[in-house]
Short mmCIF file of C-alpha atoms in Angstrom, two decimals:
data_model
loop_
_atom_site.label_atom_id
_atom_site.label_comp_id
_atom_site.label_asym_id
_atom_site.label_seq_id
_atom_site.Cartn_x
_atom_site.Cartn_y
_atom_site.Cartn_z
CA MET A 37 30.18 60.58 39.61
CA PRO A 38 28.44 57.06 39.87
CA SER A 39 30.52 53.57 39.41
CA ASN A 40 28.41 52.63 36.31
CA ASN A 41 29.24 56.02 33.86
CA THR A 42 31.94 54.73 30.99
CA SER A 43 34.51 57.39 30.39
CA ILE A 44 37.07 58.17 27.62
CA SER A 45 40.97 58.55 27.72
CA VAL A 46 41.99 61.43 26.44
CA THR A 47 45.95 63.11 26.35
CA GLY A 48 48.15 65.73 25.27
CA ALA A 49 46.67 68.35 22.60
CA GLN A 50 43.85 66.45 21.85
CA LYS A 51 42.13 66.92 25.26
CA PRO A 52 38.54 67.91 24.54
CA GLU A 53 37.39 71.00 26.71
CA VAL A 54 34.21 70.35 28.68
CA THR A 55 31.56 73.14 27.08
CA GLU A 56 28.42 74.13 28.64
CA SER A 57 26.05 72.32 26.77
CA ASP A 58 28.58 69.25 28.22
CA ASP A 59 27.52 70.75 31.66
CA ALA A 60 23.82 70.25 31.22
CA LEU A 61 24.61 66.62 29.91
CA ASN A 62 26.63 66.14 33.47
CA LEU A 63 29.98 65.30 31.62
CA THR A 64 32.49 66.33 33.80
CA SER A 65 36.49 66.60 33.60
CA SER A 66 39.29 65.35 35.70
CA GLY A 67 42.21 65.67 34.40
CA ASP A 68 42.67 63.55 31.03
CA VAL A 69 39.56 61.88 31.51
CA ILE A 70 35.54 62.96 29.88
CA HIS A 71 33.09 61.06 31.65
CA PHE A 72 29.70 60.31 29.87
CA THR A 73 27.30 59.71 32.27
CA PRO A 74 24.21 57.12 30.99
CA ASN A 75 21.52 60.39 29.74
CA ALA A 76 24.85 61.54 27.92
CA THR A 77 25.01 58.60 26.35
CA ARG A 78 21.21 58.99 25.06
CA SER A 79 21.34 62.08 24.26
CA LEU A 80 24.64 61.26 22.18
CA VAL A 81 22.94 58.55 20.32
CA ARG A 82 19.56 60.58 19.60
CA LYS A 83 22.08 63.23 17.82
CA LEU A 84 23.66 60.72 15.23
CA ASP A 85 19.97 59.30 14.82
CA ILE A 86 18.63 62.89 14.29
CA ARG A 87 21.16 63.79 11.73
CA LEU A 88 22.10 60.33 9.99
CA VAL A 89 19.33 58.03 10.43
CA PRO A 90 16.51 60.63 7.91
CA PHE A 91 18.68 61.08 4.91
CA LEU A 92 19.74 57.36 4.77
CA ALA A 93 16.52 56.89 4.65
CA LEU A 94 15.67 59.28 2.30
CA LEU A 95 17.94 57.66 -0.14
CA TYR A 96 17.10 54.45 0.32
CA LEU A 97 13.44 55.12 -0.56
CA LEU A 98 14.56 56.89 -3.70
CA SER A 99 16.49 53.65 -4.93
CA PHE A 100 13.79 51.22 -4.28
CA LEU A 101 11.41 53.93 -5.65
CA ASP A 102 13.85 54.00 -8.57
CA ARG A 103 14.11 50.24 -9.18
CA THR A 104 10.70 49.09 -9.05
CA ASN A 105 8.81 51.71 -10.54
CA ILE A 106 8.82 49.98 -13.96
CA GLY A 107 5.71 47.76 -11.90
CA ASN A 108 3.70 50.83 -11.19
CA ALA A 109 5.10 51.88 -15.24
CA ARG A 110 3.97 49.00 -16.46
CA LEU A 111 -0.14 49.51 -15.48
CA PHE A 112 0.02 52.73 -17.93
CA GLY A 113 1.10 51.69 -21.53
CA LEU A 114 4.96 51.34 -20.84
CA GLU A 115 4.42 47.03 -22.91
CA ALA A 116 2.39 48.66 -25.47
CA ASP A 117 4.31 51.67 -26.25
CA LEU A 118 8.42 49.58 -26.46
CA GLY A 119 6.65 46.84 -27.83
CA MET A 120 7.17 44.51 -25.43
CA VAL A 121 5.52 40.54 -25.83
CA GLY A 122 6.17 37.32 -23.69
CA LEU A 123 8.46 37.40 -21.52
CA ASP A 124 10.21 40.93 -22.86
CA TYR A 125 8.59 42.15 -19.27
CA ASN A 126 10.59 40.08 -16.73
CA ILE A 127 14.00 40.05 -19.22
CA ALA A 128 13.73 44.19 -18.15
CA LEU A 129 13.10 43.30 -14.60
CA ALA A 130 15.79 40.86 -14.47
CA VAL A 131 18.65 42.39 -16.26
CA PHE A 132 18.49 44.89 -13.19
CA PHE A 133 19.73 42.30 -10.46
CA PRO A 134 23.41 40.72 -12.53
CA THR A 135 24.97 44.08 -12.43
CA TYR A 136 23.25 44.89 -9.20
CA VAL A 137 25.17 42.34 -7.60
CA LEU A 138 28.20 42.74 -9.44
CA ALA A 139 28.51 46.29 -7.95
CA GLU A 140 27.98 45.53 -4.27
CA ILE A 141 31.63 43.89 -2.97
CA PRO A 142 33.62 46.17 -4.68
CA SER A 143 31.17 49.20 -4.04
CA ASN A 144 31.95 48.55 -0.54
CA ILE A 145 35.57 48.28 -0.86
CA LEU A 146 35.31 51.81 -2.65
CA LEU A 147 33.63 53.63 0.41
CA LYS A 148 35.92 52.01 2.46
CA LYS A 149 39.10 53.57 0.38
CA PHE A 150 37.11 57.26 -0.62
CA GLY A 151 34.71 57.82 1.95
CA ALA A 152 30.84 57.57 1.96
CA LYS A 153 30.73 61.56 1.16
CA ILE A 154 32.41 60.59 -2.29
CA TRP A 155 31.18 57.92 -3.19
CA LEU A 156 27.79 57.50 -1.95
CA THR A 157 26.80 60.95 -3.67
CA ALA A 158 28.63 59.42 -7.07
CA ILE A 159 26.66 56.64 -7.12
CA MET A 160 23.69 58.99 -6.89
CA VAL A 161 23.85 61.21 -9.17
CA ILE A 162 24.84 58.69 -11.80
CA TRP A 163 21.64 57.01 -11.14
CA SER A 164 19.32 59.11 -10.61
CA LEU A 165 20.01 60.30 -14.67
CA ILE A 166 19.83 57.19 -15.71
CA VAL A 167 16.13 56.66 -14.51
CA LEU A 168 15.55 60.11 -16.00
CA ALA A 169 16.82 58.47 -19.13
CA MET A 170 14.51 55.51 -18.96
CA GLY A 171 11.70 58.16 -19.58
CA PHE A 172 12.84 58.39 -23.07
CA VAL A 173 13.24 55.38 -24.47
CA SER A 174 11.58 53.86 -27.67
CA ASN A 175 12.34 49.98 -27.56
CA PHE A 176 12.59 46.80 -25.58
CA SER A 177 16.21 47.18 -26.32
CA GLY A 178 16.02 50.84 -24.66
CA ILE A 179 14.89 49.63 -21.54
CA VAL A 180 17.41 46.58 -20.75
CA ILE A 181 20.20 48.62 -21.16
CA ALA A 182 19.11 51.12 -18.58
CA ARG A 183 17.62 48.51 -16.16
CA ALA A 184 21.45 47.06 -16.50
CA PHE A 185 23.18 50.48 -15.73
CA LEU A 186 20.43 51.37 -13.32
CA GLY A 187 21.62 48.25 -11.51
CA LEU A 188 25.61 48.71 -11.63
CA ALA A 189 24.66 52.79 -10.17
CA GLU A 190 21.99 51.42 -7.55
CA GLY A 191 24.42 48.28 -6.26
CA GLY A 192 26.35 50.22 -3.89
CA LEU A 193 23.64 52.17 -1.74
CA PHE A 194 22.39 49.23 0.48
CA PRO A 195 25.62 47.23 1.42
CA GLY A 196 27.51 50.53 1.54
CA VAL A 197 25.06 51.84 4.23
CA ASN A 198 24.42 49.14 6.19
CA TYR A 199 28.29 49.20 6.49
CA TYR A 200 27.93 53.00 6.80
CA ILE A 201 26.18 52.64 9.84
CA THR A 202 28.13 50.25 11.61
CA MET A 203 30.48 53.03 11.41
CA TRP A 204 28.45 54.44 13.90
CA TYR A 205 26.54 52.81 16.55
CA LYS A 206 27.34 49.63 18.61
CA ARG A 207 26.69 46.00 17.06
CA HIS A 208 23.21 46.16 19.48
CA GLU A 209 22.37 49.46 18.00
CA CYS A 210 22.44 49.08 14.44
CA GLY A 211 19.31 46.98 14.25
CA LEU A 212 16.73 49.35 14.57
CA ARG A 213 18.89 51.75 12.62
CA MET A 214 19.15 49.47 9.39
CA ALA A 215 15.21 49.12 10.09
CA LEU A 216 14.47 52.76 10.04
CA PHE A 217 16.94 52.78 7.00
CA PHE A 218 15.09 49.90 5.21
CA SER A 219 11.83 50.92 6.26
CA ALA A 220 11.98 53.75 3.47
CA ALA A 221 11.33 50.61 1.29
CA THR A 222 8.20 50.03 2.48
CA ALA A 223 7.62 53.50 2.30
CA ALA A 224 8.66 53.27 -1.19
CA GLY A 225 5.79 50.93 -1.86
CA ALA A 226 3.61 53.11 -0.34
CA PHE A 227 4.22 56.34 -2.19
CA GLY A 228 5.41 54.76 -5.34
CA GLY A 229 1.81 53.68 -5.58
CA LEU A 230 0.81 56.84 -4.49
CA LEU A 231 3.01 58.79 -7.54
CA ALA A 232 2.17 56.75 -10.00
CA ALA A 233 -1.43 57.01 -9.53
CA GLY A 234 -0.90 60.73 -9.58
CA ILE A 235 1.90 60.80 -12.35
CA GLY A 236 -0.04 58.43 -14.47
CA ARG A 237 -2.70 61.34 -14.82
CA MET A 238 -0.35 62.98 -17.12
CA GLN A 239 -0.82 60.85 -20.19
CA GLY A 240 -0.06 63.00 -23.35
CA LEU A 241 1.83 66.22 -21.86
CA ALA A 242 4.52 67.09 -24.00
CA GLY A 243 3.05 64.76 -25.86
CA ARG A 244 4.63 61.50 -23.67
CA PRO A 245 2.75 58.91 -22.50
CA GLY A 246 1.82 58.79 -18.01
CA TRP A 247 4.32 55.92 -17.54
CA SER A 248 7.47 57.82 -19.62
CA TRP A 249 6.55 60.92 -17.13
CA ILE A 250 6.79 58.23 -14.36
CA PHE A 251 10.63 57.83 -14.92
CA ILE A 252 11.37 61.55 -15.56
CA ILE A 253 9.46 62.79 -12.43
CA GLU A 254 11.02 60.12 -10.21
CA GLY A 255 14.06 60.54 -11.68
CA ILE A 256 14.58 64.71 -11.49
CA LEU A 257 13.47 63.83 -7.74
CA THR A 258 16.47 62.13 -7.43
CA LEU A 259 18.87 64.09 -8.72
CA VAL A 260 17.76 67.14 -6.87
CA VAL A 261 17.89 65.04 -3.56
CA ALA A 262 21.59 63.34 -4.41
CA GLY A 263 22.84 67.57 -5.25
CA GLY A 264 22.58 68.11 -1.18
CA ALA A 265 24.16 64.48 0.06
CA TYR A 266 27.67 65.39 -0.42
CA TRP A 267 27.50 68.34 1.75
CA ILE A 268 24.51 66.06 4.22
CA ILE A 269 27.10 62.75 4.14
CA VAL A 270 29.87 62.61 6.90
CA ASP A 271 31.83 60.13 6.10
CA SER A 272 32.87 59.15 10.08
CA PRO A 273 32.71 60.48 13.46
CA THR A 274 36.72 62.30 13.66
CA LYS A 275 34.95 64.29 10.94
CA ALA A 276 31.80 64.91 12.40
CA SER A 277 30.93 68.67 12.44
CA PHE A 278 28.05 68.58 14.59
CA LEU A 279 29.46 66.69 17.12
CA THR A 280 31.68 68.26 19.43
CA ASP A 281 35.73 66.48 20.30
CA SER A 282 34.27 65.20 23.73
CA GLU A 283 31.71 62.80 21.52
CA LYS A 284 33.55 62.14 18.86
CA GLN A 285 36.08 60.45 21.19
CA GLU A 286 33.27 59.38 23.33
CA VAL A 287 31.48 57.19 19.71
CA GLU A 288 35.34 56.17 18.51
CA ARG A 289 35.38 54.52 22.77
CA ARG A 290 32.02 52.92 22.32
CA LEU A 291 32.93 50.94 18.81
CA LYS A 292 36.53 50.54 19.84
CA GLU A 293 34.70 48.87 22.82
CA ASP A 294 31.74 47.25 21.35
CA ARG A 295 34.16 45.60 19.05
CA ARG A 296 36.64 44.61 21.59
CA SER A 297 39.52 46.72 19.01
CA LEU A 298 39.67 44.30 16.66
CA ALA A 299 41.11 45.10 12.92
CA ASP A 300 40.18 48.59 11.06
CA GLU A 301 43.13 49.10 8.80
CA PHE A 302 42.49 48.78 5.38
CA ASN A 303 44.22 45.23 4.05
CA THR A 304 43.31 42.48 1.51
CA ILE A 305 43.68 39.59 3.62
CA TYR A 306 40.22 40.67 5.42
CA ILE A 307 38.82 40.92 1.88
CA TRP A 308 40.09 36.87 1.70
CA ASP A 309 38.81 36.34 5.56
CA ALA A 310 34.80 37.02 4.37
CA LEU A 311 35.53 35.38 1.28
CA GLN A 312 36.59 32.02 3.32
CA ASP A 313 33.69 31.87 5.76
CA TRP A 314 30.81 29.15 5.60
CA LYS A 315 28.87 31.14 7.90
CA ILE A 316 28.45 34.52 5.69
CA TRP A 317 27.88 31.81 2.69
CA LEU A 318 24.44 30.73 4.23
CA HIS A 319 23.74 33.34 5.47
CA MET A 320 23.81 34.34 1.67
CA LEU A 321 21.65 31.68 1.49
CA ILE A 322 19.10 32.73 3.76
CA THR A 323 18.68 36.17 2.01
CA ILE A 324 18.37 34.43 -0.87
CA GLY A 325 14.74 33.26 0.23
CA VAL A 326 14.18 36.79 1.65
CA TYR A 327 14.93 38.87 -1.04
CA THR A 328 12.80 36.16 -3.98
CA PRO A 329 9.44 36.71 -2.70
CA LEU A 330 10.35 40.49 -1.54
CA TYR A 331 11.79 41.79 -4.95
CA SER A 332 7.94 39.81 -5.87
CA VAL A 333 5.98 41.74 -3.85
CA SER A 334 7.29 44.99 -5.03
CA LEU A 335 7.57 44.27 -8.63
CA PHE A 336 4.00 42.71 -9.11
CA LEU A 337 2.13 43.70 -6.43
CA PRO A 338 0.35 46.27 -9.15
CA THR A 339 -0.21 43.67 -11.61
CA ILE A 340 -1.54 40.71 -8.48
CA VAL A 341 -4.26 43.64 -7.08
CA ARG A 342 -4.84 44.66 -10.57
CA ASN A 343 -6.05 40.49 -11.46
CA MET A 344 -8.02 40.12 -8.21
CA GLY A 345 -10.46 42.73 -10.22
CA TYR A 346 -9.47 46.42 -9.37
CA SER A 347 -8.92 49.08 -12.49
CA LYS A 348 -4.85 49.87 -12.79
CA GLU A 349 -6.10 53.70 -10.34
CA HIS A 350 -7.58 51.58 -7.69
CA SER A 351 -5.11 49.04 -7.80
CA GLN A 352 -2.15 51.68 -7.56
CA LEU A 353 -4.20 53.12 -4.21
CA MET A 354 -4.52 49.48 -2.71
CA THR A 355 -0.53 48.40 -2.29
CA VAL A 356 -0.36 51.34 -0.05
CA PRO A 357 -2.23 49.91 2.83
CA PRO A 358 -0.06 46.74 2.96
CA TYR A 359 3.22 48.44 2.72
CA VAL A 360 2.04 51.00 5.34
CA ILE A 361 1.37 48.07 8.12
CA ALA A 362 5.07 46.78 6.95
CA CYS A 363 6.68 49.82 7.41
CA ILE A 364 5.27 50.17 11.07
CA ILE A 365 5.79 45.93 11.86
CA THR A 366 9.95 46.71 10.35
CA ILE A 367 10.32 50.05 12.76
CA GLY A 368 9.01 47.84 15.42
CA ALA A 369 10.92 44.12 14.94
CA GLY A 370 14.23 45.86 14.51
CA TYR A 371 13.62 47.59 17.95
CA MET A 372 12.94 44.90 19.95
CA ALA A 373 16.17 42.83 18.54
CA ASP A 374 17.61 45.17 19.28
CA ARG A 375 16.26 45.48 22.75
CA MET A 376 16.28 41.78 23.39
CA GLU A 377 19.67 41.24 21.76
CA THR A 378 19.14 38.52 19.74
CA ARG A 379 18.20 38.13 15.65
CA GLY A 380 17.46 33.98 15.46
CA LEU A 381 13.89 33.78 16.99
CA PHE A 382 12.69 37.23 14.78
CA MET A 383 13.72 35.21 11.62
CA LEU A 384 12.24 32.57 12.18
CA GLY A 385 8.63 34.05 13.86
CA PHE A 386 9.19 36.68 10.53
CA SER A 387 9.19 34.12 8.27
CA LEU A 388 6.12 32.03 9.39
CA LEU A 389 4.25 35.40 9.04
CA ALA A 390 5.19 35.88 5.52
CA ILE A 391 4.38 31.64 4.60
CA VAL A 392 0.94 31.85 6.09
CA GLY A 393 0.58 35.23 3.90
CA TRP A 394 1.35 33.31 0.89
CA VAL A 395 -0.67 30.28 1.84
CA MET A 396 -3.74 32.77 1.91
CA LEU A 397 -2.61 34.11 -2.24
CA VAL A 398 -2.19 30.60 -3.44
CA SER A 399 -5.49 28.38 -1.86
CA THR A 400 -7.85 30.82 -2.89
CA GLY A 401 -9.25 33.00 -5.45
CA ILE A 402 -11.47 35.28 -3.09
CA PRO A 403 -10.39 38.48 -3.41
CA GLY A 404 -10.78 39.27 0.00
CA VAL A 405 -8.58 36.78 1.55
CA GLN A 406 -5.98 37.22 -1.59
CA TYR A 407 -5.98 41.16 -0.53
CA THR A 408 -5.57 40.14 3.73
CA GLY A 409 -2.47 37.72 3.00
CA THR A 410 -0.96 40.66 0.98
CA PHE A 411 -0.75 42.23 4.87
CA LEU A 412 1.00 39.26 6.20
CA ALA A 413 3.03 38.35 3.06
CA THR A 414 4.45 41.75 3.16
CA ALA A 415 4.54 42.11 6.97
CA GLY A 416 6.44 39.56 7.28
CA ILE A 417 8.57 39.78 4.21
CA PHE A 418 10.32 43.21 4.94
CA PRO A 419 11.28 43.22 9.27
CA LEU A 420 13.53 39.40 7.62
CA VAL A 421 15.66 42.05 5.53
CA PRO A 422 17.10 44.55 7.72
CA VAL A 423 17.15 41.84 10.71
CA GLY A 424 18.84 39.53 8.52
CA VAL A 425 21.08 42.01 7.31
CA ALA A 426 22.26 42.94 11.25
CA TRP A 427 21.88 39.55 12.43
CA ASN A 428 25.00 39.05 9.15
CA GLY A 429 27.08 41.97 10.26
CA ASN A 430 26.83 41.52 14.42
CA ASN A 431 28.62 38.12 13.77
CA ILE A 432 31.56 39.54 11.98
CA GLY A 433 34.56 40.86 13.47
CA GLY A 434 36.60 43.89 12.25
CA THR A 435 35.84 46.26 9.62
CA LEU A 436 36.92 45.35 6.53
CA LYS A 437 35.85 41.53 7.29
CA ARG A 438 32.18 42.77 7.89
CA GLY A 439 31.93 45.49 5.03
CA VAL A 440 32.91 43.26 2.50
CA GLY A 441 30.69 39.87 4.44
CA ILE A 442 27.43 42.94 4.13
CA ALA A 443 28.26 43.11 0.57
CA MET A 444 28.39 39.37 0.24
CA HIS A 445 25.17 38.94 1.98
CA VAL A 446 23.29 41.68 0.13
CA GLY A 447 24.63 40.54 -3.30
CA ALA A 448 23.39 36.93 -2.92
CA GLY A 449 20.02 38.14 -1.75
CA ASN A 450 19.56 40.24 -4.69
CA LEU A 451 20.46 37.15 -7.06
CA GLY A 452 17.00 36.25 -5.64
CA GLY A 453 16.34 39.37 -7.99
CA ILE A 454 16.52 37.92 -11.31
CA ILE A 455 14.90 34.49 -9.85
CA ALA A 456 11.67 37.12 -8.53
CA ALA A 457 11.28 39.00 -12.14
CA PHE A 458 10.41 34.84 -13.74
CA ILE A 459 8.21 33.94 -10.59
CA TYR A 460 5.02 35.57 -12.22
CA LEU A 461 4.86 34.43 -15.82
CA PRO A 462 1.73 35.34 -17.91
CA LYS A 463 1.17 32.45 -18.56
CA SER A 464 0.42 32.23 -14.59
CA SER A 465 -2.07 34.57 -14.55
CA PRO A 466 -4.69 35.45 -12.63
CA ARG A 467 -4.20 33.27 -9.85
CA PHE A 468 -0.50 32.57 -10.60
CA ILE A 469 0.10 29.74 -8.19
CA SER A 470 3.13 28.22 -9.49
CA GLY A 471 4.56 31.32 -8.38
CA HIS A 472 2.87 31.33 -4.55
CA ALA A 473 3.98 28.23 -4.26
CA ALA A 474 7.53 28.87 -5.17
CA LEU A 475 8.16 31.61 -2.94
CA ILE A 476 6.50 29.53 -0.27
CA GLY A 477 9.18 27.05 -0.53
CA MET A 478 12.11 29.45 -1.11
CA ILE A 479 10.96 31.38 2.59
CA CYS A 480 10.84 27.58 4.35
CA MET A 481 14.26 27.88 3.14
CA THR A 482 14.95 30.62 4.85
CA PHE A 483 13.05 29.52 7.83
CA VAL A 484 15.20 26.11 7.99
CA LEU A 485 18.75 27.55 7.48
CA SER A 486 17.96 29.92 10.30
CA LEU A 487 16.92 27.27 12.72
CA PHE A 488 20.21 25.86 12.14
CA MET A 489 22.38 28.89 12.50
CA THR A 490 20.58 29.83 15.30
CA ILE A 491 21.14 26.27 17.14
CA TYR A 492 25.01 26.56 15.77
CA LEU A 493 25.11 29.96 17.17
CA ARG A 494 24.10 29.28 21.06
CA ARG A 495 26.69 25.80 20.71
CA GLU A 496 29.41 27.89 19.58
CA ASN A 497 28.92 30.46 22.02
CA ARG A 498 28.50 28.01 25.16
CA ARG A 499 31.99 26.00 23.59
CA ARG A 500 34.02 29.38 24.13
CA ASP A 501 32.26 29.95 27.99
CA ILE A 502 33.50 26.44 28.68
CA TRP A 503 36.85 27.68 27.28
CA ALA A 504 37.18 30.55 28.80
CA ALA A 505 35.99 29.13 32.03
CA GLU A 506 38.92 26.42 32.14
CA HIS A 507 41.32 28.65 31.26
CA GLY A 508 40.34 31.55 33.57
CA MET A 509 39.58 34.09 30.73
CA ALA A 510 36.31 35.96 30.32
CA PRO A 511 36.12 38.22 28.08
CA SER A 512 35.38 40.90 30.36
CA ASP A 513 38.71 39.32 32.22
CA TYR A 514 41.31 40.30 29.17
CA THR A 515 43.52 43.21 28.83
CA GLN A 516 44.16 45.28 26.19
CA GLU A 517 47.42 43.80 25.58
CA GLN A 518 45.88 40.33 24.87
CA ILE A 519 42.89 41.87 22.57
CA GLU A 520 46.12 43.49 20.99
CA LEU A 521 47.07 39.75 20.09
CA GLU A 522 44.32 38.56 18.54
CA ARG A 523 42.92 41.86 16.97
CA THR A 524 43.08 40.20 13.60
CA LYS A 525 41.59 37.18 13.99
CA GLY A 526 37.73 38.50 13.90
CA ASP A 527 35.47 36.79 15.04
CA ASN A 528 37.35 34.07 15.44
CA ALA A 529 39.08 35.55 18.44
CA THR A 530 38.38 33.87 21.72
CA PHE A 531 36.66 37.20 23.09
CA PHE A 532 34.61 37.43 20.59
CA ARG A 533 31.04 36.16 21.06
CA TYR A 534 28.07 35.79 18.57
CA THR A 535 24.47 37.46 18.51
CA VAL A 536 21.38 34.59 18.66
#
């Protein structure tokens, strides 16, 4: 075998057999060791991608579609039929987010306790029923109550899936998978516009308005997918029936090697470690500066485009191309960030691109320039979400602390949804200059804090490298016994290095 082959050691009754399919991947057995060649490892990762990522992306597509479809429903008479005036629509948007945020940290803790199969399926069934019920509300109070419960039900999905991804992939493989997962949000924007344009034509069917059918059909669609989720979602690599015994062992070995055997057990001390880590709190501020413009454009893009002078049907269709471009760029950014094993530079670059897009929206009333600005704005803001989550997750040591830290990160970002609900006010229509300007300020905050974090992490890695050189303790030189002594220290362990 080549000297750079990876291997796993297996003893006793748990020793996996080398099958014919293993032989095809150049796996060999020598004593109690199964060797994975680079080709075999790539094949294993592809198998994980095919089995896990598409369904996770579908879940988030439906989740994002169900929380933002109110923006499409608005163009089909929602406000008039429910007697909504003034800021009522903005309030209906905002009530989703406080309950969404409250659910995130407890949800990740419960996911760790009960497993993804049970927990993600349960919350999906609940939120699909709520969306379906939204199609039958008859007044403003009804839509507000439904949106509040929808936030509570949906709150666990995004942080839960991002945490779930880290349970299968190495740190510098997570970015692309998170980008593929989150790209579903951009697909939801495109698909939602097309779907709403078609469903809206059902106006009057069974005596129900077009906006009602948007909620009913999309709720049923989510419920159908939820029906199969329990049998598709797998709790952990050790329970994955689609993997051979040797593949299960290799997934576990790769994670152990990548995380340097940091703590994996459930212990409340790691929850407190996350709550006391200032770096996570800084990431929370960075994320507020991302999610506020992201939700603003997701909730109001149909309105913004219609105010450029287009019909409601044409406006729905014109929201599709910006999302398609954003989807492609989001996936590309995740791939390149993983390949380069860096995050900060991508945060800075895409922040600048988003700023340029919103400057084009605020600086002129020319429809062509404004519409071009929506392409740059979405192409800049959407990639920041998976890159930012991966950046924070990469730099949190220990499974439970990472789960809580990701939930804190995403939860803070979703507080930006409350702000977003009041960014574009009716009195600022049709140009929404104050709203665009506020979002430029939020993205500038993200840029500055990302720059600070990039500089800090680079210096901290350098400080640890100097200490290691002085003490003859390079990370690669640690014995398993030395690693075990620091396993509860998480990212404060002397062998841990941050992703910059």
